[in-house]
GROMACS .gro file of C-alpha atoms in nm:
model
   44
    1LEU     CA    1  -0.059   1.361  -1.530
    2GLN     CA    2   0.124   1.614  -1.361
    3LEU     CA    3   0.426   1.548  -1.528
    4MET     CA    4   0.265   1.653  -1.890
    5PRO     CA    5   0.319   1.878  -2.046
    6ILE     CA    6  -0.005   2.069  -2.187
    7GLY     CA    7  -0.089   1.960  -2.552
    8SER     CA    8   0.090   1.649  -2.432
    9LYS     CA    9  -0.061   1.252  -2.574
   10PHE     CA   10   0.022   0.952  -2.432
   11ARG     CA   11  -0.098   0.635  -2.382
   12PHE     CA   12  -0.169   0.415  -1.986
   13PHE     CA   13  -0.167   0.082  -2.030
   14ILE     CA   14  -0.330  -0.028  -1.689
   15PRO     CA   15  -0.304  -0.403  -1.605
   16PRO     CA   16  -0.591  -0.626  -1.509
   17HIS     CA   17  -0.532  -0.682  -1.176
   18LEU     CA   18  -0.541  -0.238  -1.123
   19GLY     CA   19  -0.839  -0.217  -1.351
   20TYR     CA   20  -1.085  -0.469  -1.358
   21GLY     CA   21  -0.923  -0.776  -1.230
   22ASN     CA   22  -1.114  -1.123  -1.344
   23ARG     CA   23  -1.431  -0.959  -1.369
   24GLN     CA   24  -1.679  -0.947  -1.689
   25VAL     CA   25  -1.774  -0.592  -1.703
   26SER     CA   26  -1.881  -0.599  -2.095
   27ALA     CA   27  -1.923  -0.747  -2.386
   28GLN     CA   28  -1.630  -0.537  -2.463
   29ILE     CA   29  -1.428  -0.524  -2.144
   30GLY     CA   30  -1.332  -0.892  -2.100
   31ALA     CA   31  -1.210  -1.053  -1.770
   32ASN     CA   32  -0.827  -0.944  -1.691
   33SER     CA   33  -0.801  -0.772  -1.987
   34THR     CA   34  -0.554  -0.492  -2.024
   35LEU     CA   35  -0.763  -0.076  -2.031
   36ILE     CA   36  -0.542   0.140  -2.246
   37PHE     CA   37  -0.614   0.493  -2.297
   38ASP     CA   38  -0.551   0.781  -2.551
   39VAL     CA   39  -0.435   1.136  -2.302
   40GLU     CA   40  -0.423   1.405  -2.441
   41LEU     CA   41  -0.353   1.752  -2.231
   42ILE     CA   42  -0.559   2.000  -2.321
   43LYS     CA   43  -0.564   2.249  -2.017
   44PHE     CA   44  -0.446   2.161  -1.682
   0.00000   0.00000   0.00000
């Protein structure tokens, strides 16, 4: 996040081994899921 300029938008892909791994978290997040986050830096 430190490299993001204010107002920028980034998409982060978190592989399963850095996320929840082989655990089923919910009906929406299954085991071994890649997590995807859309982040907009509004203010730092």
